[in-house]
Amino acid sequence: METATFAVPAAALRQVVVTSTRHKPQAHPLVREAAAGFRALGAEVLEDAPGELPLAKLAAEADLVVAIGGDGTLLSTARRLVGTHVPTLGVNLGKLGFLAEHSADDLRRYLAGDTPTRWRLSPKMMLQVHLEPLHGAALAPAYALNDVIVSQGVMTRLVHIDMDVDGEHASQYRADGLVISTPVGSTAYSLSLGGPILGQGLRAFVVTPSAPHTLTNRPIVLEGTARVGFRVSGPVDELALVVDGQERLELRAGDRFTVCAAPTDFCLIASGRSYFDILRAKLAWGAAPRLNDAAG
């Protein structure tokens, strides 16, 4: 839910982090340009083009994080910022720009003295996933801004996954996999499987089965306060938890994992455009089919 305007002039910022990812080297020149621009305005700047520094620690006192690249860069940045409340500006140099709404020109105008009047702070709920292997020690929690996916590799077989909600048995899924997504992630993989689009102000997440083998297994929307447990039963091959499409945790029969809301939201700076404008522009949501005029 958008709660406040972000109208801080660039010249008023004291500490800024400019980050990207090693997977997008074409963004690194703009990282250097932006870092130099903020320094010229008197800010203390941490420059992290490879996207490998521990941001939650280093950016705890920052006034602004600028993530340059695209939606994938923003997903990575959000996970690295869990535990902080620093506003983050996503600059899109990629294709979709669904999350990273701002352009390089927007950033340059901001550095040149343009004070934004429509930018909003838009907190985004994140997920925390805690994997408890049947054999071995529990792993440190992982975090997702989009989704946590139970995914198979080349060898695909029916997977049995038991689900409980707040300690009460809810269902057993027999499917090719599962997608557990936030409102942000509801327009990603979950949507392609027939899951609903969630309003961005909701505190909720959706569980969507992939190719379920039971007609009554349908996507379910759960309260954001819920603690949802899963257990993998039956033999499995090449099964893993995939976090935001960027991190992979191996799963074996008998393993358990728990999903709940992360302890902090991701504080994204939105452009001020309507969510429905973005859906129509980026996903062609509600648009009429394009017909070939030449076909008559």
Short mmCIF file of C-alpha atoms in Angstrom, two decimals:
data_model
loop_
_atom_site.label_atom_id
_atom_site.label_comp_id
_atom_site.label_asym_id
_atom_site.label_seq_id
_atom_site.Cartn_x
_atom_site.Cartn_y
_atom_site.Cartn_z
CA MET A 1 0.00 0.00 0.00
CA GLU A 2 1.39 3.40 -0.97
CA THR A 3 1.58 5.42 2.22
CA ALA A 4 3.75 8.48 1.61
CA THR A 5 5.30 10.69 -1.00
CA PHE A 6 9.02 10.46 -1.66
CA ALA A 7 9.93 14.05 -2.50
CA VAL A 8 13.48 14.28 -1.15
CA PRO A 9 15.76 16.30 -3.47
CA ALA A 10 18.92 14.47 -4.51
CA ALA A 11 21.01 17.29 -3.03
CA ALA A 12 19.48 16.62 0.41
CA LEU A 13 20.63 12.99 0.59
CA ARG A 14 23.49 12.21 2.97
CA GLN A 15 24.14 8.51 2.28
CA VAL A 16 23.34 6.69 -0.95
CA VAL A 17 23.97 3.14 -2.18
CA VAL A 18 24.12 2.53 -5.95
CA THR A 19 23.99 -1.16 -6.83
CA SER A 20 23.46 -3.51 -9.76
CA THR A 21 24.42 -7.13 -10.53
CA ARG A 22 27.35 -8.93 -12.14
CA HIS A 23 24.83 -10.48 -14.54
CA LYS A 24 24.13 -7.09 -16.16
CA PRO A 25 27.49 -5.48 -17.01
CA GLN A 26 25.76 -3.07 -19.40
CA ALA A 27 24.31 -1.36 -16.30
CA HIS A 28 27.71 -0.72 -14.70
CA PRO A 29 28.51 2.51 -16.60
CA LEU A 30 25.28 4.05 -15.29
CA VAL A 31 26.18 2.84 -11.77
CA ARG A 32 29.44 4.77 -11.99
CA GLU A 33 27.70 7.82 -13.51
CA ALA A 34 25.04 7.87 -10.79
CA ALA A 35 27.58 7.37 -8.00
CA ALA A 36 29.62 10.29 -9.34
CA GLY A 37 26.49 12.43 -9.59
CA PHE A 38 25.48 11.82 -5.97
CA ARG A 39 29.05 12.46 -4.78
CA ALA A 40 29.09 15.77 -6.67
CA LEU A 41 25.99 16.73 -4.66
CA GLY A 42 27.81 16.03 -1.40
CA ALA A 43 26.48 12.57 -0.52
CA GLU A 44 28.53 9.72 0.87
CA VAL A 45 28.16 6.98 -1.76
CA LEU A 46 28.66 3.22 -1.59
CA GLU A 47 29.14 1.85 -5.10
CA ASP A 48 28.33 -1.85 -5.62
CA ALA A 49 28.13 -2.65 -9.33
CA PRO A 50 28.57 -6.47 -8.94
CA GLY A 51 25.77 -6.61 -6.37
CA GLU A 52 27.74 -8.69 -3.91
CA LEU A 53 28.05 -6.53 -0.78
CA PRO A 54 26.00 -7.23 2.42
CA LEU A 55 23.49 -4.44 1.87
CA ALA A 56 21.39 -5.05 4.98
CA LYS A 57 24.40 -4.09 7.08
CA LEU A 58 25.97 -1.42 4.88
CA ALA A 59 22.75 0.37 3.90
CA ALA A 60 21.08 0.39 7.33
CA GLU A 61 21.67 4.14 7.71
CA ALA A 62 21.33 5.05 4.02
CA ASP A 63 18.77 7.56 2.78
CA LEU A 64 18.38 5.85 -0.59
CA VAL A 65 19.35 2.72 -2.52
CA VAL A 66 19.42 2.94 -6.32
CA ALA A 67 19.20 -0.48 -8.02
CA ILE A 68 20.15 -0.27 -11.70
CA GLY A 69 19.38 -3.09 -14.11
CA GLY A 70 15.83 -4.36 -14.22
CA ASP A 71 13.31 -6.47 -12.35
CA GLY A 72 15.82 -9.26 -11.66
CA THR A 73 18.24 -6.78 -10.14
CA LEU A 74 15.47 -5.39 -7.96
CA LEU A 75 14.50 -8.89 -6.74
CA SER A 76 18.10 -9.53 -5.70
CA THR A 77 18.38 -6.12 -4.04
CA ALA A 78 15.17 -6.68 -2.06
CA ARG A 79 16.49 -9.94 -0.61
CA ARG A 80 19.78 -8.29 0.32
CA LEU A 81 17.94 -5.49 2.14
CA VAL A 82 15.75 -7.63 4.42
CA GLY A 83 15.87 -6.14 7.91
CA THR A 84 16.08 -2.54 6.72
CA HIS A 85 13.53 0.09 5.71
CA VAL A 86 15.64 2.09 3.27
CA PRO A 87 13.73 3.44 0.21
CA THR A 88 14.87 1.82 -3.05
CA LEU A 89 14.66 3.30 -6.54
CA GLY A 90 14.59 0.70 -9.32
CA VAL A 91 16.05 1.87 -12.65
CA ASN A 92 15.12 -0.29 -15.62
CA LEU A 93 17.62 -1.11 -18.37
CA GLY A 94 15.94 -4.43 -19.16
CA LYS A 95 12.87 -5.49 -21.09
CA LEU A 96 9.81 -5.57 -18.82
CA GLY A 97 10.37 -3.01 -16.07
CA PHE A 98 7.32 -4.14 -14.11
CA LEU A 99 8.95 -3.49 -10.73
CA ALA A 100 11.80 -1.24 -11.81
CA GLU A 101 9.56 1.51 -13.17
CA HIS A 102 12.08 4.33 -13.53
CA SER A 103 14.23 5.06 -16.58
CA ALA A 104 17.85 6.19 -16.79
CA ASP A 105 16.55 9.62 -17.84
CA ASP A 106 14.37 9.76 -14.70
CA LEU A 107 17.50 9.17 -12.63
CA ARG A 108 19.50 11.79 -14.53
CA ARG A 109 16.73 14.38 -14.11
CA TYR A 110 16.64 13.61 -10.39
CA LEU A 111 20.40 14.17 -10.13
CA ALA A 112 20.05 17.41 -12.13
CA GLY A 113 17.72 18.86 -9.51
CA ASP A 114 14.27 17.64 -10.48
CA THR A 115 12.30 17.06 -7.26
CA PRO A 116 9.81 14.24 -7.80
CA THR A 117 6.22 15.14 -6.98
CA ARG A 118 4.50 11.85 -7.86
CA TRP A 119 6.97 9.30 -6.49
CA ARG A 120 5.50 7.22 -3.67
CA LEU A 121 6.86 4.88 -1.02
CA SER A 122 5.21 1.55 -1.77
CA PRO A 123 5.97 -1.16 0.84
CA LYS A 124 6.04 -4.64 -0.69
CA MET A 125 5.40 -7.73 1.40
CA MET A 126 8.12 -10.37 1.16
CA LEU A 127 8.20 -14.07 2.07
CA GLN A 128 10.49 -15.88 4.46
CA VAL A 129 11.14 -19.56 3.77
CA HIS A 130 12.76 -21.86 6.32
CA LEU A 131 13.92 -25.28 5.04
CA GLU A 132 14.26 -28.15 7.52
CA PRO A 133 15.87 -31.15 5.80
CA LEU A 134 14.90 -34.60 7.09
CA HIS A 135 18.59 -35.35 7.40
CA GLY A 136 20.94 -32.57 8.47
CA ALA A 137 20.69 -29.22 10.16
CA ALA A 138 18.07 -26.60 9.38
CA LEU A 139 19.22 -23.92 6.95
CA ALA A 140 19.23 -20.16 7.45
CA PRO A 141 16.01 -18.50 6.23
CA ALA A 142 15.79 -17.38 2.61
CA TYR A 143 13.66 -14.46 1.41
CA ALA A 144 11.60 -13.78 -1.69
CA LEU A 145 9.95 -10.69 -3.15
CA ASN A 146 8.22 -12.61 -5.97
CA ASP A 147 7.79 -16.27 -5.13
CA VAL A 148 9.05 -19.56 -3.78
CA ILE A 149 8.66 -22.41 -6.27
CA VAL A 150 8.77 -26.18 -5.77
CA SER A 151 10.33 -27.08 -9.10
CA GLN A 152 11.52 -30.23 -10.83
CA GLY A 153 14.42 -30.68 -13.19
CA VAL A 154 14.60 -32.84 -16.30
CA MET A 155 13.16 -35.93 -14.58
CA THR A 156 9.52 -34.97 -13.95
CA ARG A 157 7.23 -37.10 -11.80
CA LEU A 158 4.17 -36.56 -9.67
CA VAL A 159 5.09 -34.85 -6.39
CA HIS A 160 3.14 -35.29 -3.16
CA ILE A 161 3.26 -32.27 -0.84
CA ASP A 162 1.28 -31.97 2.38
CA MET A 163 0.29 -28.44 3.44
CA ASP A 164 -0.75 -27.19 6.87
CA VAL A 165 -1.84 -23.68 7.81
CA ASP A 166 -1.03 -22.46 11.32
CA GLY A 167 -0.43 -26.04 12.41
CA GLU A 168 -3.68 -27.44 11.00
CA HIS A 169 -3.66 -29.87 8.07
CA ALA A 170 -5.11 -28.13 5.00
CA SER A 171 -4.48 -30.24 1.91
CA GLN A 172 -2.25 -32.64 0.05
CA TYR A 173 -1.11 -31.55 -3.38
CA ARG A 174 -0.39 -34.12 -6.07
CA ALA A 175 1.10 -32.02 -8.83
CA ASP A 176 4.20 -31.27 -10.87
CA GLY A 177 5.10 -28.50 -8.42
CA LEU A 178 3.88 -25.52 -6.38
CA VAL A 179 4.23 -21.75 -6.47
CA ILE A 180 3.90 -19.68 -3.29
CA SER A 181 3.80 -16.01 -4.27
CA THR A 182 3.43 -12.53 -2.80
CA PRO A 183 1.07 -9.90 -4.24
CA VAL A 184 4.06 -8.68 -6.28
CA GLY A 185 4.76 -12.22 -7.53
CA SER A 186 1.11 -12.92 -8.31
CA THR A 187 1.70 -11.46 -11.80
CA ALA A 188 4.71 -13.75 -12.41
CA TYR A 189 4.80 -17.58 -12.56
CA SER A 190 1.62 -18.00 -10.51
CA LEU A 191 -0.35 -16.00 -13.09
CA SER A 192 0.85 -18.26 -15.91
CA LEU A 193 -0.55 -21.25 -13.97
CA GLY A 194 -3.98 -19.64 -13.63
CA GLY A 195 -3.45 -17.96 -10.27
CA PRO A 196 -5.19 -14.68 -9.39
CA ILE A 197 -3.74 -11.18 -9.60
CA LEU A 198 -3.54 -9.84 -6.03
CA GLY A 199 -3.94 -6.16 -5.23
CA GLN A 200 -0.63 -4.62 -4.22
CA GLY A 201 -1.98 -3.35 -0.90
CA LEU A 202 -2.98 -6.81 0.33
CA ARG A 203 -1.14 -8.59 3.15
CA ALA A 204 -1.59 -12.04 1.64
CA PHE A 205 0.03 -14.72 -0.44
CA VAL A 206 -1.25 -17.29 -2.90
CA VAL A 207 -0.44 -21.01 -3.23
CA THR A 208 -0.83 -22.20 -6.84
CA PRO A 209 -0.28 -25.84 -7.87
CA SER A 210 1.42 -26.65 -11.17
CA ALA A 211 -0.52 -29.22 -13.24
CA PRO A 212 -2.46 -30.63 -10.25
CA HIS A 213 -3.75 -34.18 -10.63
CA THR A 214 -6.88 -33.43 -8.59
CA LEU A 215 -9.61 -31.23 -10.02
CA THR A 216 -10.32 -29.63 -6.64
CA ASN A 217 -6.72 -28.43 -6.17
CA ARG A 218 -7.02 -24.77 -7.09
CA PRO A 219 -5.05 -21.64 -6.16
CA ILE A 220 -5.76 -20.44 -2.61
CA VAL A 221 -5.16 -16.99 -1.15
CA LEU A 222 -4.02 -16.99 2.48
CA GLU A 223 -3.75 -14.22 5.06
CA GLY A 224 -0.35 -12.61 5.35
CA THR A 225 -0.29 -13.53 9.05
CA ALA A 226 -0.48 -17.26 8.26
CA ARG A 227 2.41 -19.64 8.83
CA VAL A 228 2.23 -22.31 6.14
CA GLY A 229 4.11 -25.58 6.44
CA PHE A 230 4.88 -28.04 3.65
CA ARG A 231 6.25 -31.61 3.71
CA VAL A 232 7.53 -33.51 0.69
CA SER A 233 6.28 -37.09 0.74
CA GLY A 234 7.03 -39.93 -1.65
CA PRO A 235 10.07 -40.43 -3.87
CA VAL A 236 11.35 -37.37 -5.74
CA ASP A 237 14.00 -36.66 -8.35
CA GLU A 238 15.75 -33.35 -9.01
CA LEU A 239 13.36 -31.43 -6.76
CA ALA A 240 14.27 -27.99 -5.41
CA LEU A 241 12.94 -24.81 -3.86
CA VAL A 242 13.65 -21.94 -6.24
CA VAL A 243 13.59 -18.52 -4.58
CA ASP A 244 12.74 -15.58 -6.87
CA GLY A 245 14.12 -17.64 -9.75
CA GLN A 246 17.62 -16.85 -8.47
CA GLU A 247 18.41 -19.14 -5.53
CA ARG A 248 18.07 -22.93 -5.42
CA LEU A 249 17.65 -25.13 -2.32
CA GLU A 250 17.66 -28.91 -2.84
CA LEU A 251 14.60 -30.86 -1.65
CA ARG A 252 14.39 -34.54 -0.79
CA ALA A 253 11.60 -36.83 0.37
CA GLY A 254 10.66 -36.07 3.97
CA ASP A 255 12.00 -32.51 3.94
CA ARG A 256 9.86 -29.79 5.44
CA PHE A 257 9.76 -26.07 4.77
CA THR A 258 7.76 -23.21 6.25
CA VAL A 259 6.65 -20.02 4.49
CA CYS A 260 5.47 -16.85 6.22
CA ALA A 261 5.74 -13.09 5.81
CA ALA A 262 9.27 -11.71 6.08
CA PRO A 263 10.06 -9.56 9.14
CA THR A 264 10.28 -6.39 7.02
CA ASP A 265 8.75 -5.14 3.78
CA PHE A 266 10.72 -3.99 0.78
CA CYS A 267 10.36 -0.19 0.59
CA LEU A 268 10.05 0.47 -3.14
CA ILE A 269 9.80 3.95 -4.66
CA ALA A 270 6.94 3.74 -7.16
CA SER A 271 6.56 6.13 -10.08
CA GLY A 272 3.04 7.17 -9.12
CA ARG A 273 1.44 5.41 -12.08
CA SER A 274 -1.74 3.45 -11.42
CA TYR A 275 -1.20 -0.29 -10.89
CA PHE A 276 -3.82 -0.92 -13.56
CA ASP A 277 -1.95 1.35 -15.98
CA ILE A 278 1.14 -0.80 -15.41
CA LEU A 279 -0.82 -4.05 -15.89
CA ARG A 280 -2.24 -2.76 -19.17
CA ALA A 281 1.09 -1.40 -20.43
CA LYS A 282 3.36 -4.25 -19.35
CA LEU A 283 1.08 -7.31 -19.49
CA ALA A 284 -1.58 -6.10 -21.96
CA TRP A 285 -4.12 -6.87 -19.22
CA GLY A 286 -7.69 -6.38 -20.39
CA ALA A 287 -6.56 -5.35 -23.89
CA ALA A 288 -8.52 -6.44 -26.94
CA PRO A 289 -6.84 -8.95 -29.29
CA ARG A 290 -4.75 -7.41 -32.06
CA LEU A 291 -6.24 -8.37 -35.40
CA ASN A 292 -4.40 -8.45 -38.69
CA ASP A 293 -6.09 -5.75 -40.77
CA ALA A 294 -4.65 -7.19 -43.98
CA ALA A 295 -6.47 -10.46 -43.36
CA GLY A 296 -9.82 -8.72 -43.85
#
